Amino acid sequence: MNSPHLKNEGWLYGLAFLIAIALRFIQLGAAPLTDSEATLALQALHLAQGQSPLLAPQTAYILFTSLFFAILESTNFMARILPALAGSALVFVPYVFREKLKPRPALILAFLFAIDPGLVALSRLSGGTILAVTFLLFAWGMWTNRHLTAAGIFLGLALLSGPSIWSGFLILGLTWLFLRGMNPKPTADQQPLTDDQQSEQPDSIVNRKSEIVNRNILIPLITTLLLAGTLFFTAPNGLSAALASIPAYLKGWVSPSTMTTGRTLLTFAAYEGLGIALAIFSLIRGFRTNSKRILRLSLWLVVALLLATFYRQTNE
């Protein structure tokens, strides 16, 4: 890495991880499972007992939790241990992006991830939502750093995490489309590339590089889907359950919900007060300096808030 290291940076990330572990694991199994949590945990328990139940779309959570049940014990704590671990691992996501964020802001963000009330609450619930968030962010970071094999593995795990992943893809896709629409189109007076300029990067080289990139990410992606999605071929219906996450997400747009728009915004404000304050400060500073990065992030924030507000499904 070209950016300078902070003094004791590794130890500080370790401290953030310990704080995240403490906040997520203390009294983790004390509260009884909710109905939605119990449904997923029972499916994992049946798998651990050698049965073949119909699986919900949260394939990664159910299959991996069944391993905890089979190897250790079937308790409320074990039912929630996988989301707690995934939520704790979020503190290392800023390190993956430290080249773009700079070391100091990345470290501050790691501590914010560790103590964020919304992330802590999500990490203490049985389900695939926090898995989708963690795996997708790691996949994005690995892709950014050109670690394509790791990106393919994390992307495969994200696709197995349930309907929440499609919300993330939709937000990123809409943001990208809006940014494309906002970018100025090439003007007519722009000169085309000369033959010498075009020869510097022939189509054959471009196609070869694209083929290598696709192979390096597709092979680990498909391998992860096959192995993790079937728990090494012991639960073949895991893949079909994962595919069911698409209609499950679409169904959420028309499902009845007790969460009104106002209640959703109030909940967001209650859990993310610190994040909202920091976002407002960053937006004001970014617009003053005409930062293109802040423009992109502000557009992403608006799209995410709108989708979160109007999406009707509250439980996976």
CSV table of C-alpha atoms in Angstrom, one decimal:
chain,number,residue,atom,x,y,z
A,1,MET,CA,0.0,0.0,0.0
A,2,ASN,CA,1.2,3.5,-0.8
A,3,SER,CA,-0.5,5.4,2.0
A,4,PRO,CA,1.4,5.8,5.2
A,5,HIS,CA,0.5,3.5,8.1
A,6,LEU,CA,-0.7,5.0,11.4
A,7,LYS,CA,1.2,4.2,14.5
A,8,ASN,CA,-0.2,1.0,16.1
A,9,GLU,CA,-2.9,0.9,13.3
A,10,GLY,CA,-3.2,-2.9,13.6
A,11,TRP,CA,-3.7,-2.8,17.3
A,12,LEU,CA,-6.3,0.0,17.0
A,13,TYR,CA,-8.3,-2.1,14.5
A,14,GLY,CA,-8.1,-5.0,16.9
A,15,LEU,CA,-9.4,-2.7,19.7
A,16,ALA,CA,-12.4,-1.7,17.5
A,17,PHE,CA,-13.0,-5.4,16.8
A,18,LEU,CA,-13.0,-6.2,20.5
A,19,ILE,CA,-15.5,-3.3,21.2
A,20,ALA,CA,-17.7,-4.7,18.4
A,21,ILE,CA,-17.5,-8.2,19.8
A,22,ALA,CA,-18.4,-7.0,23.3
A,23,LEU,CA,-21.4,-4.9,22.2
A,24,ARG,CA,-22.8,-7.7,20.1
A,25,PHE,CA,-22.1,-10.8,22.3
A,26,ILE,CA,-23.0,-9.5,25.8
A,27,GLN,CA,-26.3,-11.2,26.8
A,28,LEU,CA,-26.7,-12.3,23.2
A,29,GLY,CA,-28.9,-15.3,24.1
A,30,ALA,CA,-30.8,-13.8,27.0
A,31,ALA,CA,-33.8,-12.5,25.0
A,32,PRO,CA,-36.1,-15.2,23.5
A,33,LEU,CA,-36.2,-15.5,19.7
A,34,THR,CA,-38.8,-13.6,17.8
A,35,ASP,CA,-41.2,-15.4,15.5
A,36,SER,CA,-39.1,-14.7,12.4
A,37,GLU,CA,-35.9,-15.6,14.2
A,38,ALA,CA,-37.3,-18.9,15.5
A,39,THR,CA,-38.5,-19.9,12.0
A,40,LEU,CA,-35.0,-19.7,10.6
A,41,ALA,CA,-33.4,-21.2,13.7
A,42,LEU,CA,-35.8,-24.2,13.5
A,43,GLN,CA,-34.9,-24.8,9.9
A,44,ALA,CA,-31.2,-24.8,10.9
A,45,LEU,CA,-31.9,-27.2,13.8
A,46,HIS,CA,-33.8,-29.6,11.5
A,47,LEU,CA,-30.8,-29.6,9.1
A,48,ALA,CA,-28.5,-30.3,12.1
A,49,GLN,CA,-30.7,-33.3,13.0
A,50,GLY,CA,-30.3,-34.8,9.5
A,51,GLN,CA,-33.8,-33.7,8.2
A,52,SER,CA,-34.5,-32.0,4.9
A,53,PRO,CA,-36.8,-29.1,5.6
A,54,LEU,CA,-37.9,-26.5,3.1
A,55,LEU,CA,-35.5,-23.6,3.5
A,56,ALA,CA,-36.2,-19.9,3.6
A,57,PRO,CA,-34.2,-17.7,1.2
A,58,GLN,CA,-31.6,-16.9,3.9
A,59,THR,CA,-29.5,-19.9,2.8
A,60,ALA,CA,-26.1,-18.7,4.2
A,61,TYR,CA,-27.6,-18.1,7.7
A,62,ILE,CA,-29.5,-21.4,7.9
A,63,LEU,CA,-26.8,-23.7,6.5
A,64,PHE,CA,-23.9,-22.2,8.6
A,65,THR,CA,-26.0,-22.0,11.7
A,66,SER,CA,-26.9,-25.7,11.3
A,67,LEU,CA,-23.1,-26.3,11.7
A,68,PHE,CA,-23.0,-24.5,15.0
A,69,PHE,CA,-26.0,-26.5,16.1
A,70,ALA,CA,-24.5,-29.8,15.0
A,71,ILE,CA,-21.0,-29.2,16.4
A,72,LEU,CA,-21.8,-27.2,19.6
A,73,GLU,CA,-25.4,-26.8,20.9
A,74,SER,CA,-28.8,-25.6,19.9
A,75,THR,CA,-29.4,-22.4,22.0
A,76,ASN,CA,-30.6,-18.9,21.4
A,77,PHE,CA,-26.9,-17.8,21.7
A,78,MET,CA,-25.9,-20.2,18.9
A,79,ALA,CA,-28.8,-19.1,16.8
A,80,ARG,CA,-27.5,-15.5,16.8
A,81,ILE,CA,-23.7,-16.1,16.8
A,82,LEU,CA,-23.3,-16.0,13.0
A,83,PRO,CA,-24.9,-12.5,12.6
A,84,ALA,CA,-22.9,-11.3,15.6
A,85,LEU,CA,-19.7,-12.5,14.1
A,86,ALA,CA,-20.5,-11.0,10.7
A,87,GLY,CA,-21.5,-7.7,12.3
A,88,SER,CA,-18.3,-7.6,14.3
A,89,ALA,CA,-16.2,-8.2,11.1
A,90,LEU,CA,-17.7,-5.0,9.6
A,91,VAL,CA,-15.0,-3.0,11.5
A,92,PHE,CA,-12.4,-4.3,9.0
A,93,VAL,CA,-14.3,-3.0,6.0
A,94,PRO,CA,-12.8,0.5,6.3
A,95,TYR,CA,-9.3,-1.0,6.3
A,96,VAL,CA,-10.1,-2.5,2.9
A,97,PHE,CA,-11.0,0.9,1.6
A,98,ARG,CA,-8.2,2.8,3.4
A,99,GLU,CA,-6.4,3.7,0.2
A,100,LYS,CA,-9.4,5.8,-0.9
A,101,LEU,CA,-10.6,6.9,2.6
A,102,LYS,CA,-7.1,7.6,3.9
A,103,PRO,CA,-5.8,5.7,7.0
A,104,ARG,CA,-7.1,8.1,9.8
A,105,PRO,CA,-10.7,8.5,8.5
A,106,ALA,CA,-10.9,4.7,7.8
A,107,LEU,CA,-9.9,4.0,11.4
A,108,ILE,CA,-12.4,6.4,12.8
A,109,LEU,CA,-15.1,4.8,10.6
A,110,ALA,CA,-14.1,1.3,12.0
A,111,PHE,CA,-14.8,2.5,15.5
A,112,LEU,CA,-18.1,4.0,14.4
A,113,PHE,CA,-19.1,0.7,12.8
A,114,ALA,CA,-18.3,-1.0,16.1
A,115,ILE,CA,-20.6,1.2,18.2
A,116,ASP,CA,-23.3,2.1,15.7
A,117,PRO,CA,-26.7,1.3,17.4
A,118,GLY,CA,-28.3,0.2,14.1
A,119,LEU,CA,-25.5,-2.2,13.2
A,120,VAL,CA,-25.3,-3.5,16.7
A,121,ALA,CA,-29.1,-4.2,16.8
A,122,LEU,CA,-29.0,-5.8,13.4
A,123,SER,CA,-26.0,-8.0,14.4
A,124,ARG,CA,-28.0,-9.3,17.4
A,125,LEU,CA,-30.8,-10.7,15.3
A,126,SER,CA,-31.0,-14.1,13.6
A,127,GLY,CA,-31.2,-13.6,9.9
A,128,GLY,CA,-29.3,-12.9,6.7
A,129,THR,CA,-29.5,-9.1,6.6
A,130,ILE,CA,-26.2,-8.3,8.4
A,131,LEU,CA,-24.6,-11.1,6.4
A,132,ALA,CA,-25.6,-9.5,3.2
A,133,VAL,CA,-24.3,-6.1,4.3
A,134,THR,CA,-20.9,-7.5,5.4
A,135,PHE,CA,-20.3,-9.8,2.5
A,136,LEU,CA,-21.4,-7.2,-0.1
A,137,LEU,CA,-19.1,-4.5,1.3
A,138,PHE,CA,-16.1,-6.9,1.4
A,139,ALA,CA,-16.9,-8.0,-2.1
A,140,TRP,CA,-16.9,-4.3,-3.2
A,141,GLY,CA,-13.7,-3.7,-1.4
A,142,MET,CA,-11.9,-6.7,-2.8
A,143,TRP,CA,-13.0,-5.7,-6.3
A,144,THR,CA,-11.7,-2.2,-5.8
A,145,ASN,CA,-8.3,-3.5,-4.7
A,146,ARG,CA,-8.3,-6.0,-7.6
A,147,HIS,CA,-8.4,-9.1,-5.4
A,148,LEU,CA,-10.8,-10.8,-7.8
A,149,THR,CA,-10.8,-14.3,-6.3
A,150,ALA,CA,-11.7,-12.9,-2.9
A,151,ALA,CA,-14.3,-10.6,-4.5
A,152,GLY,CA,-15.9,-13.6,-6.2
A,153,ILE,CA,-16.1,-15.6,-2.9
A,154,PHE,CA,-17.6,-12.7,-0.9
A,155,LEU,CA,-20.0,-12.0,-3.7
A,156,GLY,CA,-21.2,-15.6,-3.7
A,157,LEU,CA,-21.7,-15.5,0.0
A,158,ALA,CA,-23.6,-12.2,-0.4
A,159,LEU,CA,-25.9,-13.8,-2.9
A,160,LEU,CA,-26.7,-16.6,-0.4
A,161,SER,CA,-27.6,-14.2,2.3
A,162,GLY,CA,-31.2,-13.5,1.4
A,163,PRO,CA,-33.5,-10.9,-0.1
A,164,SER,CA,-31.7,-8.0,1.5
A,165,ILE,CA,-28.9,-8.3,-1.0
A,166,TRP,CA,-31.2,-7.3,-3.8
A,167,SER,CA,-32.0,-4.1,-2.0
A,168,GLY,CA,-28.3,-3.3,-2.0
A,169,PHE,CA,-27.9,-4.2,-5.7
A,170,LEU,CA,-31.0,-2.0,-6.5
A,171,ILE,CA,-29.6,1.0,-4.6
A,172,LEU,CA,-26.2,0.7,-6.3
A,173,GLY,CA,-27.7,0.1,-9.7
A,174,LEU,CA,-30.1,3.1,-9.5
A,175,THR,CA,-27.3,5.3,-8.2
A,176,TRP,CA,-25.1,4.3,-11.1
A,177,LEU,CA,-27.9,5.0,-13.6
A,178,PHE,CA,-28.5,8.5,-12.1
A,179,LEU,CA,-24.8,9.3,-12.2
A,180,ARG,CA,-24.5,8.2,-15.8
A,181,GLY,CA,-27.5,10.4,-16.7
A,182,MET,CA,-25.9,13.4,-14.9
A,183,ASN,CA,-22.5,13.0,-16.6
A,184,PRO,CA,-22.0,15.3,-19.6
A,185,LYS,CA,-22.1,13.6,-23.0
A,186,PRO,CA,-19.2,13.9,-25.3
A,187,THR,CA,-19.4,17.0,-27.5
A,188,ALA,CA,-19.4,16.9,-31.3
A,189,ASP,CA,-16.0,18.8,-31.4
A,190,GLN,CA,-14.2,16.1,-29.6
A,191,GLN,CA,-11.6,14.5,-31.9
A,192,PRO,CA,-11.7,10.7,-32.3
A,193,LEU,CA,-8.7,8.7,-31.4
A,194,THR,CA,-6.0,8.4,-34.0
A,195,ASP,CA,-4.8,5.1,-35.4
A,196,ASP,CA,-1.7,5.3,-33.3
A,197,GLN,CA,-3.7,5.9,-30.1
A,198,GLN,CA,-6.1,3.0,-30.9
A,199,SER,CA,-3.1,0.7,-31.6
A,200,GLU,CA,-1.8,1.3,-28.1
A,201,GLN,CA,-4.6,-0.9,-26.7
A,202,PRO,CA,-5.8,-3.3,-29.4
A,203,ASP,CA,-9.2,-5.0,-29.1
A,204,SER,CA,-7.4,-8.3,-28.7
A,205,ILE,CA,-5.6,-7.1,-25.6
A,206,VAL,CA,-8.8,-5.5,-24.1
A,207,ASN,CA,-10.8,-8.7,-24.7
A,208,ARG,CA,-8.0,-10.8,-23.2
A,209,LYS,CA,-7.8,-8.7,-20.1
A,210,SER,CA,-11.7,-8.8,-19.8
A,211,GLU,CA,-11.7,-12.5,-20.2
A,212,ILE,CA,-9.0,-13.0,-17.5
A,213,VAL,CA,-11.0,-10.7,-15.1
A,214,ASN,CA,-14.3,-12.5,-15.7
A,215,ARG,CA,-12.6,-15.9,-15.2
A,216,ASN,CA,-10.9,-14.8,-12.0
A,217,ILE,CA,-14.1,-13.6,-10.4
A,218,LEU,CA,-16.6,-16.0,-12.0
A,219,ILE,CA,-14.9,-19.3,-11.1
A,220,PRO,CA,-14.7,-18.5,-7.3
A,221,LEU,CA,-18.2,-17.1,-7.5
A,222,ILE,CA,-19.7,-20.2,-9.0
A,223,THR,CA,-17.6,-22.5,-6.7
A,224,THR,CA,-18.8,-20.6,-3.6
A,225,LEU,CA,-22.4,-20.8,-4.7
A,226,LEU,CA,-22.1,-24.6,-5.3
A,227,LEU,CA,-20.2,-25.4,-2.1
A,228,ALA,CA,-21.5,-22.9,0.4
A,229,GLY,CA,-25.0,-22.9,-1.1
A,230,THR,CA,-25.4,-26.7,-0.6
A,231,LEU,CA,-23.2,-27.0,2.5
A,232,PHE,CA,-20.7,-29.1,0.5
A,233,PHE,CA,-23.5,-30.9,-1.2
A,234,THR,CA,-25.2,-32.1,2.0
A,235,ALA,CA,-28.2,-29.7,1.5
A,236,PRO,CA,-28.8,-29.5,-2.3
A,237,ASN,CA,-32.1,-27.5,-1.8
A,238,GLY,CA,-30.0,-24.6,-0.5
A,239,LEU,CA,-29.4,-23.3,-4.0
A,240,SER,CA,-33.1,-23.3,-4.9
A,241,ALA,CA,-33.8,-21.5,-1.6
A,242,ALA,CA,-31.2,-18.9,-2.5
A,243,LEU,CA,-32.9,-18.3,-5.9
A,244,ALA,CA,-36.1,-17.8,-4.1
A,245,SER,CA,-34.7,-14.6,-2.6
A,246,ILE,CA,-35.5,-12.7,-5.8
A,247,PRO,CA,-39.3,-13.3,-5.7
A,248,ALA,CA,-39.2,-12.9,-1.9
A,249,TYR,CA,-37.7,-9.4,-2.3
A,250,LEU,CA,-40.2,-8.4,-5.0
A,251,LYS,CA,-43.0,-9.7,-2.9
A,252,GLY,CA,-41.9,-7.3,-0.2
A,253,TRP,CA,-43.0,-4.3,-2.3
A,254,VAL,CA,-46.6,-5.3,-2.1
A,255,SER,CA,-46.8,-7.1,1.3
A,256,PRO,CA,-48.9,-5.4,4.0
A,257,SER,CA,-46.8,-3.8,6.7
A,258,THR,CA,-47.4,-2.1,10.0
A,259,MET,CA,-44.4,0.3,9.4
A,260,THR,CA,-45.6,3.6,8.1
A,261,THR,CA,-43.4,6.1,6.3
A,262,GLY,CA,-43.2,8.3,9.4
A,263,ARG,CA,-42.5,5.4,11.7
A,264,THR,CA,-39.7,4.2,9.4
A,265,LEU,CA,-38.0,7.6,9.4
A,266,LEU,CA,-38.5,8.0,13.2
A,267,THR,CA,-36.8,4.6,13.7
A,268,PHE,CA,-34.0,5.6,11.4
A,269,ALA,CA,-33.4,8.9,13.3
A,270,ALA,CA,-33.5,7.1,16.7
A,271,TYR,CA,-30.9,4.5,15.7
A,272,GLU,CA,-28.7,6.6,13.4
A,273,GLY,CA,-28.6,10.0,15.1
A,274,LEU,CA,-24.8,10.1,15.1
A,275,GLY,CA,-24.6,8.9,11.5
A,276,ILE,CA,-27.1,11.5,10.4
A,277,ALA,CA,-25.1,14.3,12.1
A,278,LEU,CA,-21.9,13.2,10.5
A,279,ALA,CA,-23.5,12.8,7.1
A,280,ILE,CA,-25.0,16.3,7.2
A,281,PHE,CA,-21.6,17.7,8.2
A,282,SER,CA,-19.8,15.8,5.4
A,283,LEU,CA,-22.4,16.9,2.8
A,284,ILE,CA,-22.1,20.6,3.8
A,285,ARG,CA,-18.3,20.4,3.6
A,286,GLY,CA,-18.4,18.4,0.4
A,287,PHE,CA,-20.7,20.8,-1.4
A,288,ARG,CA,-18.6,23.8,-0.3
A,289,THR,CA,-15.5,22.2,-1.9
A,290,ASN,CA,-17.5,20.9,-4.9
A,291,SER,CA,-16.4,17.3,-4.1
A,292,LYS,CA,-17.5,14.8,-6.8
A,293,ARG,CA,-17.2,12.0,-4.3
A,294,ILE,CA,-19.6,13.7,-1.9
A,295,LEU,CA,-22.0,14.3,-4.9
A,296,ARG,CA,-22.0,10.5,-5.6
A,297,LEU,CA,-22.4,9.6,-1.9
A,298,SER,CA,-25.2,12.1,-1.4
A,299,LEU,CA,-27.1,10.6,-4.4
A,300,TRP,CA,-26.6,7.1,-3.0
A,301,LEU,CA,-27.9,8.3,0.4
A,302,VAL,CA,-31.1,9.8,-1.2
A,303,VAL,CA,-31.7,6.6,-3.2
A,304,ALA,CA,-31.1,4.4,-0.1
A,305,LEU,CA,-33.4,6.4,2.1
A,306,LEU,CA,-36.2,6.4,-0.5
A,307,LEU,CA,-36.1,2.7,-1.0
A,308,ALA,CA,-35.9,2.0,2.7
A,309,THR,CA,-38.9,4.2,3.3
A,310,PHE,CA,-41.2,2.8,0.7
A,311,TYR,CA,-40.2,-0.9,0.9
A,312,ARG,CA,-43.0,-2.5,2.8
A,313,GLN,CA,-41.5,-5.8,3.9
A,314,THR,CA,-40.1,-5.4,7.5
A,315,ASN,CA,-39.1,-9.0,8.2
A,316,GLU,CA,-37.2,-11.4,5.9
